[in-house]
Short mmCIF file of C-alpha atoms in Angstrom, two decimals:
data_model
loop_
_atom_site.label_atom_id
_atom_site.label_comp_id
_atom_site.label_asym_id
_atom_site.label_seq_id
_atom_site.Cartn_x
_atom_site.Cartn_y
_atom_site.Cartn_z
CA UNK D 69 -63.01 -102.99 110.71
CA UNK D 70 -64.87 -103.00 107.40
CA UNK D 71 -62.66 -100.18 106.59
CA UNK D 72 -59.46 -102.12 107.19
CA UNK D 73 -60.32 -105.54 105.79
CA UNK D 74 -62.75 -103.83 102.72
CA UNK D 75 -65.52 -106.57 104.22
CA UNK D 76 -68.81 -106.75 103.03
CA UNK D 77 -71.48 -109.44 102.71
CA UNK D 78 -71.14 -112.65 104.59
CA UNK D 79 -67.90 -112.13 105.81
CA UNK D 80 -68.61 -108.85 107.16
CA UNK D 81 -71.84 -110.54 108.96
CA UNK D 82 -69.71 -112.92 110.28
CA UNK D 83 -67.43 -110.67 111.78
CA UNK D 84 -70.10 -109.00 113.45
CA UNK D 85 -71.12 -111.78 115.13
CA UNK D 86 -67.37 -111.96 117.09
CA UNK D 87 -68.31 -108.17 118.64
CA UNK D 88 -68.08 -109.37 121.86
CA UNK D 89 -64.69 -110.74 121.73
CA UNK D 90 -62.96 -107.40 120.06
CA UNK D 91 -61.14 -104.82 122.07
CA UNK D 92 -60.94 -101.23 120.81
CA UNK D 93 -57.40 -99.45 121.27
CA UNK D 94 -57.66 -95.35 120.11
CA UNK D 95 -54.76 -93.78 119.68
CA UNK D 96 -55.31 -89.90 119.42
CA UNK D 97 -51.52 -87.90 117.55
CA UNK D 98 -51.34 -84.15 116.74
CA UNK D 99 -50.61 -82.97 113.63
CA UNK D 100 -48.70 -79.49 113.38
CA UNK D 101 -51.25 -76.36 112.54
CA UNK D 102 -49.87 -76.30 109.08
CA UNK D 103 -51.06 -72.67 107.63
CA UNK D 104 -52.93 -74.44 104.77
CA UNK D 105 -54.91 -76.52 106.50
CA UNK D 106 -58.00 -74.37 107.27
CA UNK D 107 -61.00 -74.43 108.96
CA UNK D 108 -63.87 -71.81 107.57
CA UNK D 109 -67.73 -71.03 107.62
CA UNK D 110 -68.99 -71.54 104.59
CA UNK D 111 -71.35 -68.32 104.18
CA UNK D 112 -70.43 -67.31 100.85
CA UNK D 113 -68.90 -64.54 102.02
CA UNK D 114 -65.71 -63.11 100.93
CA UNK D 115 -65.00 -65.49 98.11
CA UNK D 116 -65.63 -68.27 100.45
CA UNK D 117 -68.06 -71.15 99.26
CA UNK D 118 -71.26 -71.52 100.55
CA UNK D 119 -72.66 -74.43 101.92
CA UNK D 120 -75.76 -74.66 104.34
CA UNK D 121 -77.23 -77.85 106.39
CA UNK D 122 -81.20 -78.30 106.81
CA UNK D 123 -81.66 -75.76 109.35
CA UNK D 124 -80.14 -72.91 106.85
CA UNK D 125 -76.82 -72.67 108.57
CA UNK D 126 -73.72 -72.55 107.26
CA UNK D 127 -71.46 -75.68 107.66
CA UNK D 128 -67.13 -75.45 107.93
CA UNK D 129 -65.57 -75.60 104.75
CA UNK D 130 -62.55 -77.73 105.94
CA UNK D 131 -59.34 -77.75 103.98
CA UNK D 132 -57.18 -80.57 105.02
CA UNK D 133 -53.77 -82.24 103.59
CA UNK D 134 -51.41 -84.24 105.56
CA UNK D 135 -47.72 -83.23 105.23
CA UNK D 136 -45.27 -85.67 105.69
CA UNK D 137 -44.32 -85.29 109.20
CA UNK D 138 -48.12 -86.03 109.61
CA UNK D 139 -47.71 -89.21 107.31
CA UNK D 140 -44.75 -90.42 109.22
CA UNK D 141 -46.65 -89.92 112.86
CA UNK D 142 -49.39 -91.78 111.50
CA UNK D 143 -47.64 -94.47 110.86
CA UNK D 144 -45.53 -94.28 113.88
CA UNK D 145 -48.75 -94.39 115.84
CA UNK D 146 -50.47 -97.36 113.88
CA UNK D 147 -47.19 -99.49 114.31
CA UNK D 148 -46.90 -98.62 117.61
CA UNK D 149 -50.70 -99.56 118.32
CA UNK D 150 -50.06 -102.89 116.74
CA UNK D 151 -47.37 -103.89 118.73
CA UNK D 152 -49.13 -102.83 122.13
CA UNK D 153 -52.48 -105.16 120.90
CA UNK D 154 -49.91 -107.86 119.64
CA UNK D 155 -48.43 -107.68 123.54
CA UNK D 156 -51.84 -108.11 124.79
CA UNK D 157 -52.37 -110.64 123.29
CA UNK D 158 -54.56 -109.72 120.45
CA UNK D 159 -53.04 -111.93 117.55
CA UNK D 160 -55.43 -109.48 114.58
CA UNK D 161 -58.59 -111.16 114.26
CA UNK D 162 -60.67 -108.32 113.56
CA UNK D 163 -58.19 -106.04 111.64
CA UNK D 164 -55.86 -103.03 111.98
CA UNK D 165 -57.18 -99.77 110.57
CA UNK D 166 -55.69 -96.00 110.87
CA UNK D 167 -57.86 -93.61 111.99
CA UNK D 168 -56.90 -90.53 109.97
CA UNK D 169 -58.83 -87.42 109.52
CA UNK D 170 -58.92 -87.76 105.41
CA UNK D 171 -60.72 -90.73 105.75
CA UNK D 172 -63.32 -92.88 107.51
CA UNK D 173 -61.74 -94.65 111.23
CA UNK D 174 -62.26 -98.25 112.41
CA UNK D 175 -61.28 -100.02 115.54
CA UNK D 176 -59.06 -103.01 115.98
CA UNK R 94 -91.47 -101.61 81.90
CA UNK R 95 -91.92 -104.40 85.04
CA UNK R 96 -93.48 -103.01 87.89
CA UNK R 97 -90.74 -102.36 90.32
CA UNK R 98 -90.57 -105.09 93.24
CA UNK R 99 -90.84 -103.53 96.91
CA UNK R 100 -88.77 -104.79 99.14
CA UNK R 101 -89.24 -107.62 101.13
CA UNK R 102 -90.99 -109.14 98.72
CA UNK R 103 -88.23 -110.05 96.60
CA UNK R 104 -88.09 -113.34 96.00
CA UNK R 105 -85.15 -115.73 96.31
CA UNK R 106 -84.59 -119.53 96.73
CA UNK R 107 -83.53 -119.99 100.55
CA UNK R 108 -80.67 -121.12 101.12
CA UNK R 109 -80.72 -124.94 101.52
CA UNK R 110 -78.99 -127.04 104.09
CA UNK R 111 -76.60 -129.33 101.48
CA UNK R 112 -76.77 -132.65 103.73
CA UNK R 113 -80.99 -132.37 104.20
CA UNK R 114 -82.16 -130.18 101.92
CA UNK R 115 -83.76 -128.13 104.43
CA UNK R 116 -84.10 -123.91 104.43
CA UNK R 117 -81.06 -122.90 106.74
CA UNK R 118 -83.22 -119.41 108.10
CA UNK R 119 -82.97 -118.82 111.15
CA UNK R 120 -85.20 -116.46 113.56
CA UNK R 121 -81.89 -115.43 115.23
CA UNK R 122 -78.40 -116.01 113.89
CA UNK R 123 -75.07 -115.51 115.89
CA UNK R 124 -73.85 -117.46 118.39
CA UNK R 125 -76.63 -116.02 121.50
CA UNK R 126 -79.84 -118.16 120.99
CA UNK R 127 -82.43 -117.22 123.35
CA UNK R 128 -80.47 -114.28 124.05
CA UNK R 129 -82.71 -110.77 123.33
CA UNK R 130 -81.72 -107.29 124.02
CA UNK R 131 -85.39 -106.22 125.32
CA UNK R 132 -84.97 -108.08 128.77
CA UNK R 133 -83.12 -105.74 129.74
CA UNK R 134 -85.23 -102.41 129.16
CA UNK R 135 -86.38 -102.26 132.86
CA UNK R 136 -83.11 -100.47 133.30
CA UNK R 137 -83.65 -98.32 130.39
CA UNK R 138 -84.95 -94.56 130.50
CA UNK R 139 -88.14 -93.77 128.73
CA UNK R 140 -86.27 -91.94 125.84
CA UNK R 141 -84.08 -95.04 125.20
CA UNK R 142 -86.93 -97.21 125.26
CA UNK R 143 -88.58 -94.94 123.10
CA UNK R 144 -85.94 -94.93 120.60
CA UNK R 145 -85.62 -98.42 120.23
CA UNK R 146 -88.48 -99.78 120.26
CA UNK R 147 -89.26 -97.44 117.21
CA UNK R 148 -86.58 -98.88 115.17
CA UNK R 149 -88.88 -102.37 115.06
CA UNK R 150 -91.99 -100.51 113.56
CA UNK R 151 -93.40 -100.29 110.32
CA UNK R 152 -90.43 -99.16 107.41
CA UNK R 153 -90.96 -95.82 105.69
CA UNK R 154 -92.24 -95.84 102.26
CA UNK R 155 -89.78 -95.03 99.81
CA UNK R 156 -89.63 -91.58 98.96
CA UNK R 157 -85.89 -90.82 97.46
CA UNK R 158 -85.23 -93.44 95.40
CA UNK R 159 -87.22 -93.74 91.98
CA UNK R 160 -89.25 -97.45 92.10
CA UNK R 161 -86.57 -98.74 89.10
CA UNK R 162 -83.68 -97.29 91.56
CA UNK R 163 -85.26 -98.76 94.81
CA UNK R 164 -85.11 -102.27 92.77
CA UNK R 165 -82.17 -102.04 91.99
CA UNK R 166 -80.76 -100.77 95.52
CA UNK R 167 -82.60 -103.49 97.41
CA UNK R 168 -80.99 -105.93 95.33
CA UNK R 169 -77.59 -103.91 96.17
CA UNK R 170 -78.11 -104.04 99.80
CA UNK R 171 -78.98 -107.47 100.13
CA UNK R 172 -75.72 -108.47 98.72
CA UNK R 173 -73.75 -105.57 100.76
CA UNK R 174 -75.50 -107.43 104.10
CA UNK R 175 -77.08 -110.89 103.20
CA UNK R 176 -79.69 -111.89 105.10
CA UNK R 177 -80.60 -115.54 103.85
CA UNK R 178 -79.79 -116.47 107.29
CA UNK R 179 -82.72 -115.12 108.57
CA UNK R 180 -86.04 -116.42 108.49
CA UNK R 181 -88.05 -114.29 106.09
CA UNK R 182 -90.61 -112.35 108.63
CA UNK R 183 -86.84 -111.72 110.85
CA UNK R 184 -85.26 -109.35 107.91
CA UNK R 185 -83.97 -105.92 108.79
CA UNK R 186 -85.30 -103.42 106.31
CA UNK R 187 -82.28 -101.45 105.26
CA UNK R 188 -82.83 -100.06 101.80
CA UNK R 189 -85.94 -97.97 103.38
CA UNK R 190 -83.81 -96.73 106.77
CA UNK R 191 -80.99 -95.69 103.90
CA UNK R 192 -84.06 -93.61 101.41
CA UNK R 193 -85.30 -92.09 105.01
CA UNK R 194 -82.02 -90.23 105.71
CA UNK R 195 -81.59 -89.33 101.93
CA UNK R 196 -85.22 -88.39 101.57
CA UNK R 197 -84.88 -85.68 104.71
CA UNK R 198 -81.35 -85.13 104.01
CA UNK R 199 -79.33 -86.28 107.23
CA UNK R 200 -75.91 -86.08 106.05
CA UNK R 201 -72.58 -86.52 108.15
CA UNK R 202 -72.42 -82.16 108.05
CA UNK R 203 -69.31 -82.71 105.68
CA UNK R 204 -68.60 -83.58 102.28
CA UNK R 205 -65.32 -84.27 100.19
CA UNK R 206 -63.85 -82.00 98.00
CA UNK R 207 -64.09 -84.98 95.55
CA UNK R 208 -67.34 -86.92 95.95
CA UNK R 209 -71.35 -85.05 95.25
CA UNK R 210 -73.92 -84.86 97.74
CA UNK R 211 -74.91 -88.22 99.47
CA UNK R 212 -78.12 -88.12 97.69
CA UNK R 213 -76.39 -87.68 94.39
CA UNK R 214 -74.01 -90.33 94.82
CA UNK R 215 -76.44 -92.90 95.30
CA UNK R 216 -78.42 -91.36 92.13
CA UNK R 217 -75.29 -92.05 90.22
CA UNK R 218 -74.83 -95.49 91.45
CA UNK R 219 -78.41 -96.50 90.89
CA UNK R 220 -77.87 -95.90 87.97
CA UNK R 221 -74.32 -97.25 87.31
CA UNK R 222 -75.32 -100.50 89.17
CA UNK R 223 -78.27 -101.27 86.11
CA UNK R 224 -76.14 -100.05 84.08
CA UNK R 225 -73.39 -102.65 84.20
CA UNK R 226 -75.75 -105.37 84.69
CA UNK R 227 -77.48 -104.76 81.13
CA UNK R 228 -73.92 -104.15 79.78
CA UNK R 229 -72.12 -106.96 80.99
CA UNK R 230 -75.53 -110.24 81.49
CA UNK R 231 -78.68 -107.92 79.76
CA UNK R 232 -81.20 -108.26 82.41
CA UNK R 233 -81.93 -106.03 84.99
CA UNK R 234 -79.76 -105.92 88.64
CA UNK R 235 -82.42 -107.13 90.27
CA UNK R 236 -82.75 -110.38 88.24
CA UNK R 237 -78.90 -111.63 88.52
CA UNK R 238 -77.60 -114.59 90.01
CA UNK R 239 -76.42 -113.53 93.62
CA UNK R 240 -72.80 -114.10 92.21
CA UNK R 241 -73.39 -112.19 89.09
CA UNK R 242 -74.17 -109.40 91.41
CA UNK R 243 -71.37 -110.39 93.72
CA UNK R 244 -68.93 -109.62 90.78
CA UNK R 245 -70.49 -106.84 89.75
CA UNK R 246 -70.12 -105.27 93.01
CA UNK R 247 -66.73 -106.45 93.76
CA UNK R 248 -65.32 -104.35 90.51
CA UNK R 249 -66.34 -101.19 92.02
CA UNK R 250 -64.55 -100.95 95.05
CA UNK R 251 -61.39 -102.30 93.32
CA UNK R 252 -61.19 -99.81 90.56
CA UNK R 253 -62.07 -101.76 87.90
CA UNK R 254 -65.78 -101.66 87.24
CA UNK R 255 -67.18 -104.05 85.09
CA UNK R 256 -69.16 -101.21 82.94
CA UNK R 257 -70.35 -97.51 83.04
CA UNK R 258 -67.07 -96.20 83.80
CA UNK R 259 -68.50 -92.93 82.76
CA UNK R 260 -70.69 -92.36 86.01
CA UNK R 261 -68.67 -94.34 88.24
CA UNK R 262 -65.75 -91.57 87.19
CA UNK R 263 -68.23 -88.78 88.94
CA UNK R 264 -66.82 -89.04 92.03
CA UNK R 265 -64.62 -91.45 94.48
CA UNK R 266 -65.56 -94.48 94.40
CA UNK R 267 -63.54 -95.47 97.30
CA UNK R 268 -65.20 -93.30 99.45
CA UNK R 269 -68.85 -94.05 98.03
CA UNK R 270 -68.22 -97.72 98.70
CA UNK R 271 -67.18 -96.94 102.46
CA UNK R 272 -70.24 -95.02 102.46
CA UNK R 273 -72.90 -97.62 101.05
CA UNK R 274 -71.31 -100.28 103.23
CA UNK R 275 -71.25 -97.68 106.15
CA UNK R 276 -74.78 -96.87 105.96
CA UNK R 277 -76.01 -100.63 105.61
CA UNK R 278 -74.22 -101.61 108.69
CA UNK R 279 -75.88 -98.48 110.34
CA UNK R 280 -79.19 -99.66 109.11
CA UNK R 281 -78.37 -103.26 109.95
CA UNK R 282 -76.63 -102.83 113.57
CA UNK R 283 -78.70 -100.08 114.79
CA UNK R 284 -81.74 -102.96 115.11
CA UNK R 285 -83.00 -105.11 118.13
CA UNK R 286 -82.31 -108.16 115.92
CA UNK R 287 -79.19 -107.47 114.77
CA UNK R 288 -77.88 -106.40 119.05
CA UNK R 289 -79.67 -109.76 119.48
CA UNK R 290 -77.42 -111.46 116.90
CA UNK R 291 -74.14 -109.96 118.37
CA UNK R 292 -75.07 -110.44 121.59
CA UNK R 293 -74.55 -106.48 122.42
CA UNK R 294 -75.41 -105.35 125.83
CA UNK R 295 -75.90 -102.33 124.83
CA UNK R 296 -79.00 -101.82 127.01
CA UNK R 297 -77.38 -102.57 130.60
CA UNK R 298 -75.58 -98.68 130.72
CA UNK R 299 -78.75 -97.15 130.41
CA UNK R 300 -80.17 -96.12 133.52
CA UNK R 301 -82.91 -94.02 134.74
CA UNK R 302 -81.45 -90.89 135.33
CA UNK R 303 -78.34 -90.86 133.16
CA UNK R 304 -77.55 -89.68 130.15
CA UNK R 305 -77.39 -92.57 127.41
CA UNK R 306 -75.99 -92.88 124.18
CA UNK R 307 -76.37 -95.53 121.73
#
């Protein structure tokens, strides 16, 4: 929600403070295993970069793009979500965000 | 040099009530007066408990953040999530929950191609946040008017910062602002107070003998 309306400061307090009136609504798409979108441990090994978390291990070097099939499901999805809140009866208060994996997600 | 001011005992006017003058602070904002979390904990397990109750003790010293950077950051915060609302002794720390998990290095496991490590990020913005209020007022971030910083703040998430363009270029700034804002609300809405103020029952699905998660 801070996400989709860029809140911060009072009006993001007072946002907060309607919690108990919001209703969540997840909406989980695939995106096609496009071959450049990779998932590796990052161990320095064989040209790949090395990065390690606090306990010394190695942590996935993600490489991630969305193609535009991926774009257009996204939005499919998000309009789609919007309508089925609308229906409900939610009329927006709290916001409409897309939870994508290049960026941070937020609830409605 | 001035002797960098520790947070909470930055000083500010309260904020006054217009029609009678009086200090608007309030032990518990929100609409759930009378309303607290902890009467709930005889359902909760000894681990939640445990967990909770340790959010309400004693901040951490600062350890990341330089004393001119703290200053400046706990000036930053308290605009990012105002707390005039609240009577003084009712405050949530957040600038010394943010320095813990910088100081021992939790990080989300990830990092974008196009943004430095959390710790450096904040290092940069520290730094860019003083910088632009010498540039654009002289004085120190710390010493604005709470609208001066307002502004100040605004022109960095929309692109346009009001000064030191040069470090603000270092990395996304659209992403650092999602993260600042991210971890004050973690530091804010993880507390007792602040599940108090929203009226969360968060403590009801905890009980003995089930795995909780909060």
């Amino acid at each position: 929600m801070s996400v989709a309306k860029n809140q911060w400061g009072w009006g993001l307090r007072r946002s907060m403070m309607d919690y108990n009136h919001w209703s969540g609504f997840g909406l989980l798409g695939e995106i096609l295993p496009w071959k450049d979108n990779t998932v590796e441990v990052a161990d320095g090994q064989e040209g790949r970069p090395e990065a390690r978390d606090r306990y010394g291990l190695p942590v996935a070097s993600v490489k991630f793009d969305p193609h535009d099939n991926d774009k257009k499901l996204i939005e499919c999805g998000k309009n789609k979500t919007m309508e089925i809140m609308w229906a409900a009866g939610d009329r927006g208060g709290a916001g409409a965000a897309v939870c994508s994996p290049s960026g941070r997600s937020a609830d409605e | 040099m001035p002797e960098a001011k520790r947070w909470p005992d930055m000083k500010r006017q309260p904020v006054t009530d217009p029609m009678t003058g009086r200090p608007i602070e309030r032990d518990q904002p929100g609409y759930y007066q009378g309303f607290s979390t902890l009467d709930q904990q005889a359902f909760w397990d000894e681990a939640t408990r445990k967990l909770v109750l340790d959010r309400m003790s004693k901040p951490q010293p600062i350890r990341f953040f330089t004393p001119e950077k703290a200053t400046t950051m706990a000036a930053v915060v308290d605009r990012i999530l105002p707390q005039e609302d609240r009577s003084p002794s009712r405050r949530i720390a957040l600038l010394p929950v943010l320095d813990d998990r910088l100081f021992l290095n939790r990080i989300d496991g990830y990092r974008y191609e196009d943004m430095p490590s959390d710790q450096e990020a904040y290092r940069i913005a520290a730094k860019a946040f003083a910088q632009m209020a010498q540039a654009v007022h002289g004085k120190p971030f710390y010493e604005l008017a709470t609208m001066e910083q307002e502004r100040l703040l605004q022109s960095v998430p929309s692109e346009k910062p009001a000064s030191a363009e040069d470090l603000w270029s270092r990395m996304n700034v659209q992403r650092f602002w999602s993260l600042l804002v991210g971890d004050c609300c973690s530091a804010y809405y993880a507390h007792l107070w602040a599940w108090d103020e929203v009226g969360s029952r968060t403590g009801w699905r905890t009980r003995p003998g089930r795995w909780a998660s909060i």
